[in-house]
Short mmCIF file of C-alpha atoms in Angstrom, two decimals:
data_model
loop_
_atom_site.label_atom_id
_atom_site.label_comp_id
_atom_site.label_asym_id
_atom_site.label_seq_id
_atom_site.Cartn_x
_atom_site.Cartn_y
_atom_site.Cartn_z
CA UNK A 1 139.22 26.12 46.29
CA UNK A 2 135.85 27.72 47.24
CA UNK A 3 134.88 31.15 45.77
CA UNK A 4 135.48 33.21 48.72
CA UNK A 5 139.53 31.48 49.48
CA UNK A 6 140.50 32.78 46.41
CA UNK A 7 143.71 34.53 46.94
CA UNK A 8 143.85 38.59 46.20
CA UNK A 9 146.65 37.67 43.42
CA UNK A 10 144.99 35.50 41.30
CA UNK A 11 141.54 37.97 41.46
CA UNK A 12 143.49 40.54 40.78
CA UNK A 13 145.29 38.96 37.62
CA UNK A 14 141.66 37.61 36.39
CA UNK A 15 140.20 42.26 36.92
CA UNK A 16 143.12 42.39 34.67
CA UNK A 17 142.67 39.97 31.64
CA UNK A 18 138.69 40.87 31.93
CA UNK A 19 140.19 44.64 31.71
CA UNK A 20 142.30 43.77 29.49
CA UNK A 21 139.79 41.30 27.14
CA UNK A 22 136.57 42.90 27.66
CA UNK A 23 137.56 46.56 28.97
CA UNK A 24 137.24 48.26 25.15
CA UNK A 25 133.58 46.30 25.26
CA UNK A 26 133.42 44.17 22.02
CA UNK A 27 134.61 45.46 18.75
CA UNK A 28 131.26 45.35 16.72
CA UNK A 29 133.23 43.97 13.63
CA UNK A 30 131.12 42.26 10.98
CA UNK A 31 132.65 38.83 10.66
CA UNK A 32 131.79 36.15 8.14
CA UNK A 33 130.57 33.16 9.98
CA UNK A 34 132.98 31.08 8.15
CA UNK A 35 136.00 32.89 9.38
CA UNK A 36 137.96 32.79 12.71
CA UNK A 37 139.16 35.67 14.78
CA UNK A 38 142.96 35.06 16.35
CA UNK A 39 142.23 38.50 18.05
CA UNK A 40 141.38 38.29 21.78
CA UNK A 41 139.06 40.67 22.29
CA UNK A 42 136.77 38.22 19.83
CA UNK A 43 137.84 34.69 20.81
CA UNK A 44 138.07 35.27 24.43
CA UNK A 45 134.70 34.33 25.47
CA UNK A 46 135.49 34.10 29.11
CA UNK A 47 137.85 34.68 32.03
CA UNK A 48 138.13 32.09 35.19
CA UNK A 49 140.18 31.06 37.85
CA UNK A 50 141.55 27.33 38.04
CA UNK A 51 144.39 25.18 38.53
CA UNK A 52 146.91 24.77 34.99
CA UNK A 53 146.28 21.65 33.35
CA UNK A 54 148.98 20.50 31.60
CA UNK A 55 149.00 17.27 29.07
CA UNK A 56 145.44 16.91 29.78
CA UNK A 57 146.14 16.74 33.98
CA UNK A 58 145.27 18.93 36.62
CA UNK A 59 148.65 20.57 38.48
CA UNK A 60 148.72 22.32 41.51
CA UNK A 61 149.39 25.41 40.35
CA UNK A 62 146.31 27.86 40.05
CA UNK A 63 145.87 30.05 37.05
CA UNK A 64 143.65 32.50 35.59
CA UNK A 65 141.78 30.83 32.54
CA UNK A 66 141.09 31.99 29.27
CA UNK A 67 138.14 30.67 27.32
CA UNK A 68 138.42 30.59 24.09
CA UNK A 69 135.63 30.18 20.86
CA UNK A 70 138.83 28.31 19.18
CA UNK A 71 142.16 27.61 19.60
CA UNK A 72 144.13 28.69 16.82
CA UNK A 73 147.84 27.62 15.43
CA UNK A 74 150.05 29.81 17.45
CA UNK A 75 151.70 30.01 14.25
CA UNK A 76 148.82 31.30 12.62
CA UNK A 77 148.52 34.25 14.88
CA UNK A 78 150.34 37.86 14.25
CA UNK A 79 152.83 38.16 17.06
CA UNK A 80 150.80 41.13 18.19
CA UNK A 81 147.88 39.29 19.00
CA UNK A 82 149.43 36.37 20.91
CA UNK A 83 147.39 35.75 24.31
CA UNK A 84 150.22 36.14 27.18
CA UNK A 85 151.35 33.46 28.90
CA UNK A 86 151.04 35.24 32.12
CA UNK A 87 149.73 38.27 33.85
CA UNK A 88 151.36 39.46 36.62
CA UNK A 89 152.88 36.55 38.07
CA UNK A 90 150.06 34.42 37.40
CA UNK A 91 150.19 31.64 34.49
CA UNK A 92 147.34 31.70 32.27
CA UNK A 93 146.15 28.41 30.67
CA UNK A 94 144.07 28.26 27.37
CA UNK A 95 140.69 26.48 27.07
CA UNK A 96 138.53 26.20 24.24
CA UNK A 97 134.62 26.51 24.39
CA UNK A 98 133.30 26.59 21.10
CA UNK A 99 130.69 29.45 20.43
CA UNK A 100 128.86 30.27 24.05
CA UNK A 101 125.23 30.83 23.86
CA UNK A 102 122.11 31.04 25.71
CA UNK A 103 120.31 27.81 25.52
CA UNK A 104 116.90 27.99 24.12
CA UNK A 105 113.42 27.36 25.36
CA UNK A 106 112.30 24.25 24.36
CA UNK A 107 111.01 24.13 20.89
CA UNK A 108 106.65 23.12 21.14
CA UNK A 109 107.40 20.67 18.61
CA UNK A 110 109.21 18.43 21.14
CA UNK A 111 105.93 18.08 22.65
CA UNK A 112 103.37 15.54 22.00
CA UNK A 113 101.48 17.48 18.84
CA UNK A 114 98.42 16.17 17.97
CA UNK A 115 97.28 16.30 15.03
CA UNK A 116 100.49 15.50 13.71
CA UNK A 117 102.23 18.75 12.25
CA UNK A 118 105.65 19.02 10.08
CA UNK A 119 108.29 20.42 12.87
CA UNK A 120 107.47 18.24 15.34
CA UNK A 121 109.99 16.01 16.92
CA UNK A 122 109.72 11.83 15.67
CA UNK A 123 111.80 8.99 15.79
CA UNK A 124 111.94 5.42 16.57
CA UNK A 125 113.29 2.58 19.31
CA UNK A 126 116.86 1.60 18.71
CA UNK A 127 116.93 -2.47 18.21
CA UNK A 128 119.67 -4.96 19.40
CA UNK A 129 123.39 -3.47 20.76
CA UNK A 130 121.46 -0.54 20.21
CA UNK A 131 118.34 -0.82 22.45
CA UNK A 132 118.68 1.82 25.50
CA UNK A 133 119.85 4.52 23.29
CA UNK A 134 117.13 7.44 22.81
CA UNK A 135 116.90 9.80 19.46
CA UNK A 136 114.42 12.01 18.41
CA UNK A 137 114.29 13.98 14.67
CA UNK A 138 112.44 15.95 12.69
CA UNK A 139 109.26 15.52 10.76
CA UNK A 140 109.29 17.57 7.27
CA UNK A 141 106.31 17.21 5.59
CA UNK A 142 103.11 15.09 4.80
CA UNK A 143 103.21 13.99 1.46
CA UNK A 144 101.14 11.24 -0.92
CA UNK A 145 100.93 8.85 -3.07
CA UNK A 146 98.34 6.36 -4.43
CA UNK A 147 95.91 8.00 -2.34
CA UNK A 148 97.86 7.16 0.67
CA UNK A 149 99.66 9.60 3.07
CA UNK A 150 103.09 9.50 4.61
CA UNK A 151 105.32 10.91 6.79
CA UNK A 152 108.44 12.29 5.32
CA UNK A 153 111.81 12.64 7.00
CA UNK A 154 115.40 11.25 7.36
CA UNK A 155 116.80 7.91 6.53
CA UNK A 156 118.56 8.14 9.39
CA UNK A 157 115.58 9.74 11.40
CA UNK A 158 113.46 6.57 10.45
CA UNK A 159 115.05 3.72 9.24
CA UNK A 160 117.99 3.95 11.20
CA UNK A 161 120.34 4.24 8.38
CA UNK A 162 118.60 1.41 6.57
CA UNK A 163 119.13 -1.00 9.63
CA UNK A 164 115.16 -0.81 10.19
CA UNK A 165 112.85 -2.85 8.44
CA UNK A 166 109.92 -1.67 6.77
CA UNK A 167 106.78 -1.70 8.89
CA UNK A 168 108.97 -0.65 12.39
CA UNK A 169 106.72 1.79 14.88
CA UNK A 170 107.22 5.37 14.41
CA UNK A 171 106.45 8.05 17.64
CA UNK A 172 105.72 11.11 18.09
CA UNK A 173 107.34 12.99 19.87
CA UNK A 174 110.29 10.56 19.03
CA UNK A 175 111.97 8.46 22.22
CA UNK A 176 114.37 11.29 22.87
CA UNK A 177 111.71 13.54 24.23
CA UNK A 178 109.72 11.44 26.41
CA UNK A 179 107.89 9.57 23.70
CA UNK A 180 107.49 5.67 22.52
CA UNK A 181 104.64 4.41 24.39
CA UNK A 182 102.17 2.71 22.48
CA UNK A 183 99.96 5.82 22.96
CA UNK A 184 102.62 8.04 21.03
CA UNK A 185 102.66 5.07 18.44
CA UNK A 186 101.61 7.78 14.72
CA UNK A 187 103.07 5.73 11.61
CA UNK A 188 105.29 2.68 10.20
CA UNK A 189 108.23 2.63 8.84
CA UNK A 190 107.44 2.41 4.87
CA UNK A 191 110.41 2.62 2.33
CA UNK A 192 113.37 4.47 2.21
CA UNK A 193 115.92 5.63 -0.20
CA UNK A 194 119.16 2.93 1.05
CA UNK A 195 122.29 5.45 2.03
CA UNK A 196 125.33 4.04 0.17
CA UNK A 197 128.28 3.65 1.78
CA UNK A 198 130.69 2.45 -1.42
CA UNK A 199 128.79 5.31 -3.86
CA UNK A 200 128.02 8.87 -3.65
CA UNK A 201 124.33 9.49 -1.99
CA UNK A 202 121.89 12.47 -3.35
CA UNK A 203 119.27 11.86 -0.43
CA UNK A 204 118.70 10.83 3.14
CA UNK A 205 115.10 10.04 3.00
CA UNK A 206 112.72 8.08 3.83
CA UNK A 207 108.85 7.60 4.40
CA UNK A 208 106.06 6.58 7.12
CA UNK A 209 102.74 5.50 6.80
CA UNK A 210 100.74 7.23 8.58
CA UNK A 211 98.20 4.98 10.83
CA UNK A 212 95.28 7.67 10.85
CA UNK A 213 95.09 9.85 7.99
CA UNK A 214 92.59 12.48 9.70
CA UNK A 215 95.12 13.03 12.39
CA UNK A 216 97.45 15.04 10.35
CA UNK A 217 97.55 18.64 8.71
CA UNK A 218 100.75 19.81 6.60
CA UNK A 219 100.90 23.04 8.10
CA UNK A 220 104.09 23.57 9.31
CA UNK A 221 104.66 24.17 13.06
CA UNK A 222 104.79 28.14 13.33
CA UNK A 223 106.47 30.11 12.09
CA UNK A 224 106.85 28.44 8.46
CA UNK A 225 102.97 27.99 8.33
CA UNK A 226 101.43 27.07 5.30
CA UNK A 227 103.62 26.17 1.81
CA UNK A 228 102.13 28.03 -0.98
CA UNK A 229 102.62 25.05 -3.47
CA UNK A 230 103.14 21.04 -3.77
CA UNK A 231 105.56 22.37 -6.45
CA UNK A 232 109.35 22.61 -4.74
CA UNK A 233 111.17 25.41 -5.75
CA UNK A 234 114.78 25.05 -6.89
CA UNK A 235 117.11 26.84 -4.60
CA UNK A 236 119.10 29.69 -5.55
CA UNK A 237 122.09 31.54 -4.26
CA UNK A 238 121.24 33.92 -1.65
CA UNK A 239 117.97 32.60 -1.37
CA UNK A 240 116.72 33.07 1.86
CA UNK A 241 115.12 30.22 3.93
CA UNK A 242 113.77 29.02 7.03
CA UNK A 243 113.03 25.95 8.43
CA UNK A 244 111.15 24.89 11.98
CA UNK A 245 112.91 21.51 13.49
CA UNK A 246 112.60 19.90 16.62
CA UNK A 247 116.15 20.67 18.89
CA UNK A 248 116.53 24.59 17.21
CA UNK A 249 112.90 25.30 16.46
CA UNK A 250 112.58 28.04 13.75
CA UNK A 251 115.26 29.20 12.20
CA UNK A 252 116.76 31.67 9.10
CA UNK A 253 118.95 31.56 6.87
CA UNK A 254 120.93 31.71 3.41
CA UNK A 255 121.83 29.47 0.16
CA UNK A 256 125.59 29.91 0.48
CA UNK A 257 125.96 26.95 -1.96
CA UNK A 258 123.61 24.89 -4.27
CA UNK A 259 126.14 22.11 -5.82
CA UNK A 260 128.49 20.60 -2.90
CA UNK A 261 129.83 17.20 -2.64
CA UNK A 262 130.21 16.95 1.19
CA UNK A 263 131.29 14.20 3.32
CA UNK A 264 129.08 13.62 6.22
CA UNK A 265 129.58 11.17 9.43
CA UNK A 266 126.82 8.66 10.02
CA UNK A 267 127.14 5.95 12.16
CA UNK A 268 127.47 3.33 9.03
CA UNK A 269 130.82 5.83 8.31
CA UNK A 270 131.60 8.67 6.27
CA UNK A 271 129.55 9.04 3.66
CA UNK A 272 129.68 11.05 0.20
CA UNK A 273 126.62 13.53 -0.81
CA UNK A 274 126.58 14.52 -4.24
CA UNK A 275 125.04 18.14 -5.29
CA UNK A 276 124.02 19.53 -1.67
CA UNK A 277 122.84 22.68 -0.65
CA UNK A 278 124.70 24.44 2.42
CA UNK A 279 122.67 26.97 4.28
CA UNK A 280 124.01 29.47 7.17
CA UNK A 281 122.37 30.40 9.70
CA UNK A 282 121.02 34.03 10.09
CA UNK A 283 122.89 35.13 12.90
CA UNK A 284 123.47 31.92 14.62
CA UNK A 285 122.96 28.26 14.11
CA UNK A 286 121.00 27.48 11.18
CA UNK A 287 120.02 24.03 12.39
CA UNK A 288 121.57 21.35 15.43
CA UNK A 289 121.28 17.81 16.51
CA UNK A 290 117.51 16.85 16.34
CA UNK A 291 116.87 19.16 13.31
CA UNK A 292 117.30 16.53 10.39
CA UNK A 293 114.22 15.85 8.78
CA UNK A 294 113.53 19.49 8.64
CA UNK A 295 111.30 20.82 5.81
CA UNK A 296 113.50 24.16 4.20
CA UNK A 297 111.46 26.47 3.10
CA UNK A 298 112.17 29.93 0.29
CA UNK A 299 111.10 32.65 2.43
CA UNK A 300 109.74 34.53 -0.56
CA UNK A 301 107.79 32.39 -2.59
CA UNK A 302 106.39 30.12 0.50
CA UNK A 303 107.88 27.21 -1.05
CA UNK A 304 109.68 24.07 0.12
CA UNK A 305 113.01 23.58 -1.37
CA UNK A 306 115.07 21.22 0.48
CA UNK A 307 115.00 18.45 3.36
CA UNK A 308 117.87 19.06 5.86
CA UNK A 309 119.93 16.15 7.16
CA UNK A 310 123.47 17.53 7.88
CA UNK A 311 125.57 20.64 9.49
CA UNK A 312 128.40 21.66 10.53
CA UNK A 313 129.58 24.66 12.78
CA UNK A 314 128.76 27.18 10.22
CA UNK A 315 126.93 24.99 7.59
CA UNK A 316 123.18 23.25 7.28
CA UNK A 317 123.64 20.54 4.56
CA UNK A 318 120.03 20.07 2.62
CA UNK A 319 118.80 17.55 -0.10
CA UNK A 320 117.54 19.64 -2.78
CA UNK A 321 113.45 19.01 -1.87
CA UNK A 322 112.57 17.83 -5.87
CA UNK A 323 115.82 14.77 -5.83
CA UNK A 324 113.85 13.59 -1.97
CA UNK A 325 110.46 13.71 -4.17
CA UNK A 326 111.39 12.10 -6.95
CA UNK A 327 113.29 9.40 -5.29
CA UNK A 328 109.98 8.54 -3.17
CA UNK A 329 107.69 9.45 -5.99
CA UNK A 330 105.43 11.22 -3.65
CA UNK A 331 104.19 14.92 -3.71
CA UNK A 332 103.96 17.17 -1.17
CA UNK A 333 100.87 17.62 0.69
CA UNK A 334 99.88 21.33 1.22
CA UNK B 1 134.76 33.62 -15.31
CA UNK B 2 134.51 30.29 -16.46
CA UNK B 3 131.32 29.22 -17.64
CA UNK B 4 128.41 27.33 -15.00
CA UNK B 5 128.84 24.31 -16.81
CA UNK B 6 132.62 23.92 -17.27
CA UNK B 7 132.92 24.70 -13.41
CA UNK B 8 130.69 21.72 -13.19
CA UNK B 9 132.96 19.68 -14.83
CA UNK B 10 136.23 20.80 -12.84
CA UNK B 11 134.17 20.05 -9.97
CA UNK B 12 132.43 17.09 -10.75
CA UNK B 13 136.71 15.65 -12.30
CA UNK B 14 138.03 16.90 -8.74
CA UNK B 15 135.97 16.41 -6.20
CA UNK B 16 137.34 12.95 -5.54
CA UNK B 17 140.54 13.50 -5.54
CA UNK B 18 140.01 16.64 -3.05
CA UNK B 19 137.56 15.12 -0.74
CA UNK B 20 140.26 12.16 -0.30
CA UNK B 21 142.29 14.91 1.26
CA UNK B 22 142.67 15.38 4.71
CA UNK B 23 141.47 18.00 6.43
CA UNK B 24 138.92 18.98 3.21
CA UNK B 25 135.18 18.07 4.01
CA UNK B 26 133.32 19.32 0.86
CA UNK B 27 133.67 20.99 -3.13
CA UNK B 28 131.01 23.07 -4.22
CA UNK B 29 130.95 25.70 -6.63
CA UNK B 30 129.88 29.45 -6.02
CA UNK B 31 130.14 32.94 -8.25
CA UNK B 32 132.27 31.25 -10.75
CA UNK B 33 134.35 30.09 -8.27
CA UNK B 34 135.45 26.61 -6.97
CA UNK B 35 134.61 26.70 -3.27
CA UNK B 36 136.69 23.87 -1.11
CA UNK B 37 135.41 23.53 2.62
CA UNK B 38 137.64 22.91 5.30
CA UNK B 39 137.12 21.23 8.91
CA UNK B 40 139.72 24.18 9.96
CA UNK B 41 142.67 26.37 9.34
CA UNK B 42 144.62 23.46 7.47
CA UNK B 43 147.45 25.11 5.60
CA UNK B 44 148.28 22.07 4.14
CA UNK B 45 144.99 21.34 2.99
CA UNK B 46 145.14 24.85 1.46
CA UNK B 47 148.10 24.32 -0.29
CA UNK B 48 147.59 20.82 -1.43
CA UNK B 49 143.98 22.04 -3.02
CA UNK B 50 145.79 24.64 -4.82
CA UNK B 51 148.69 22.45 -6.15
CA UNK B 52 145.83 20.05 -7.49
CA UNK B 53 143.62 22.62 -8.90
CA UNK B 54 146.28 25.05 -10.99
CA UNK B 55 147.70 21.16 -12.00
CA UNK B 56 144.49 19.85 -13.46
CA UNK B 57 142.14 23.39 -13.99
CA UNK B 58 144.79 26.15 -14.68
CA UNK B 59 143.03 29.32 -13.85
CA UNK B 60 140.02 27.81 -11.80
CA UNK B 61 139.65 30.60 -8.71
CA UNK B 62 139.13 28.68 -5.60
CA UNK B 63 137.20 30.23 -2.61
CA UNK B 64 137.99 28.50 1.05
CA UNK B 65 135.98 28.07 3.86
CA UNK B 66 135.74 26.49 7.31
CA UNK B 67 133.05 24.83 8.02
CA UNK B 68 134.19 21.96 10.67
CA UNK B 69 133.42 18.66 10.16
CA UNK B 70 129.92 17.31 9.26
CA UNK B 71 127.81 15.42 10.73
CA UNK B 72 124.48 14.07 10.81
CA UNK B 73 122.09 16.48 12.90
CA UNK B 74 120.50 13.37 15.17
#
């Protein structure tokens, strides 16, 4: 069915759920971002024409569609706010979307940044079943030890969840976004904390040697700028932070948590984090796929306070910054 | 309001046995309040949590939210 065979019924019963769903224009109800709305006029996102699909087919029979940020219990919902199923004659069918929203420019620090600045997307070359498959992370910070200088991200952004070994190529930007050449060839892998699988984890960290110390500068990629200190800062609740990573670019915040034991899916299985700290997001996401390795920063004092790895829909999940330091025994590089 | 450290405790006792739960993805601890995350609107979960906490930390307030399930961000 092409836009302009549409039949007059089924337009008219999609004017009426948009009347219907978006007539009053949005209620501008303050909602916390953990919560769900059952009422319509917040969790229908969108209105469209289709044909039903029932037990995951596609029937014959057209429809007018309701998109939906999440499908809730029907249970769950007061009676009153029930989504009908039908208007007019027309069946409506319920699908859900998840949050809609604009897609962003393309953070700069999935670009090739030279010299190497925190933000900026890195990663490495999958090996054996794995080879073909592209990622790209997040570089957090420049720190040292012994004189030397090293990258500092992810586990799981450089080692692979410990399946690398130490002295494997590290590029920037990482595979995912367009890097890997020799050219793009910055650092090697050079220890990492091991993520437990049988044993609750504190970090996901890990460090690369950088291959030419003059080509790097620990400013982080704007907005976050310069840290005011080597010294983390514990975080706080309420705290606010922000962090610049390579898939969301900068981004705000808020401690809504300092002390969670999470479990978090990696590829090696679900694992166990001891003492976390959960961040959301300041009107939005707080971090996505491609963020981890991100340097978290307090807003007030300049400082760096965590190293995010993990999310959720509502959630970032962060190492607190001084466990990732003292686990490397490195210091940050300001 | 129990105190920051016996909170701890309750937590640190619990979380185990509330993370082996289904449907619960995390235990923190928040304003003097146990804080249980959820990857939804798991009624169960709820009700199991509670059960678990009044059996082994009468009193212990416990604050849920939803916050899906996590994941790596890679």
């Amino acid at each position: 069915m092409r836009r302009h065979e549409i039949p007059h019924e089924l337009t008219s019963a999609k004017h009426a759920a948009i009347a219907r769903f978006f007539g009053g224009g949005r209620p501008a109800i303050p909602q916390a971002p953990w919560a769900m709305s059952a009422h319509p006029t917040r969790n229908v996102l969108g209105v469209g024409i289709g044909r039903k699909i029932t037990k995951g087919r596609i029937t014959a029979k057209p429809c007018v569609r309701l998109y939906l940020e999440h499908k809730i219990d029907r249970a769950l919902i007061p009676r009153d706010l029930l989504l009908p199923p039908s208007i007019g004659d027309v069946e409506t069918d319920i699908i859900e979307t998840g949050p809609l929203r604009a897609l962003a420019a393309v953070p700069a620090g999935r670009k090739r940044v030279r010299p190497l600045r925190p933000g900026c997307s890195i990663g490495f070359h999958f090996t054996d079943a794995e080879v073909g498959n592209l990622m790209a992370g997040t570089l957090g910070a420049i720190v040292e030890a012994d004189g030397l200088r090293f990258l500092l991200s992810n586990n799981h952004v450089l080692a692979n969840e410990n399946r690398l070994p130490v002295g494997t190529a590290i590029f920037q930007p990482g595979p995912l976004d367009g890097g890997g050449t020799e050219d793009d060839r910055v650092a090697t892998l050079a220890r990492f904390v091991a993520l437990a699988e049988d044993a609750p984890n504190a970090v996901d960290c890990a460090l690369a040697a950088v291959d030419d110390a003059t080509a790097v500068r620990a400013t982080v990629l704007p907005r976050v700028g310069r840290l005011a200190s080597p010294e983390p800062v514990d975080a706080a609740l309420g705290m606010t932070v922000e962090k610049t990573g390579r898939a969301t670019g900068y981004t705000t915040g808020t401690v809504h948590d300092v002390s969670a034991t999470v479990t978090v899916q990696f590829d090696i299985g679900r694992l166990v984090f001891e003492d976390q700290v959960l961040i959301t997001g300041d009107g939005g996401l707080f971090c996505d796929g491609g963020d981890s390795g991100s340097l978290v920063v307090d807003r007030e004092s300049s400082r760096a306070t965590g190293l995010l790895f993990g999310g959720g829909r509502e959630f970032g999940i962060v190492n607190h910054l001084g466990d990732v330091l003292s686990r490397l025994a490195v210091k940050l590089v300001v | 309001m129990p105190s920051a450290k016996d909170l701890r405790s309750v937590k640190e006792r619990l979380a185990p046995r509330l993370l082996a739960l289904d449907g619960v993805t995390g235990v923190g601890m928040r304003e003097g309040r146990l804080t249980v995350y959820l990857d939804g609107p798991r009624d169960a979960a709820r009700q199991h949590v509670s059960a678990l906490v009044e059996a082994e930390a009468p009193g212990t307030i416990v604050e849920y939210f939803t916050s899906g399930q996590f994941r790596r961000v890679t």
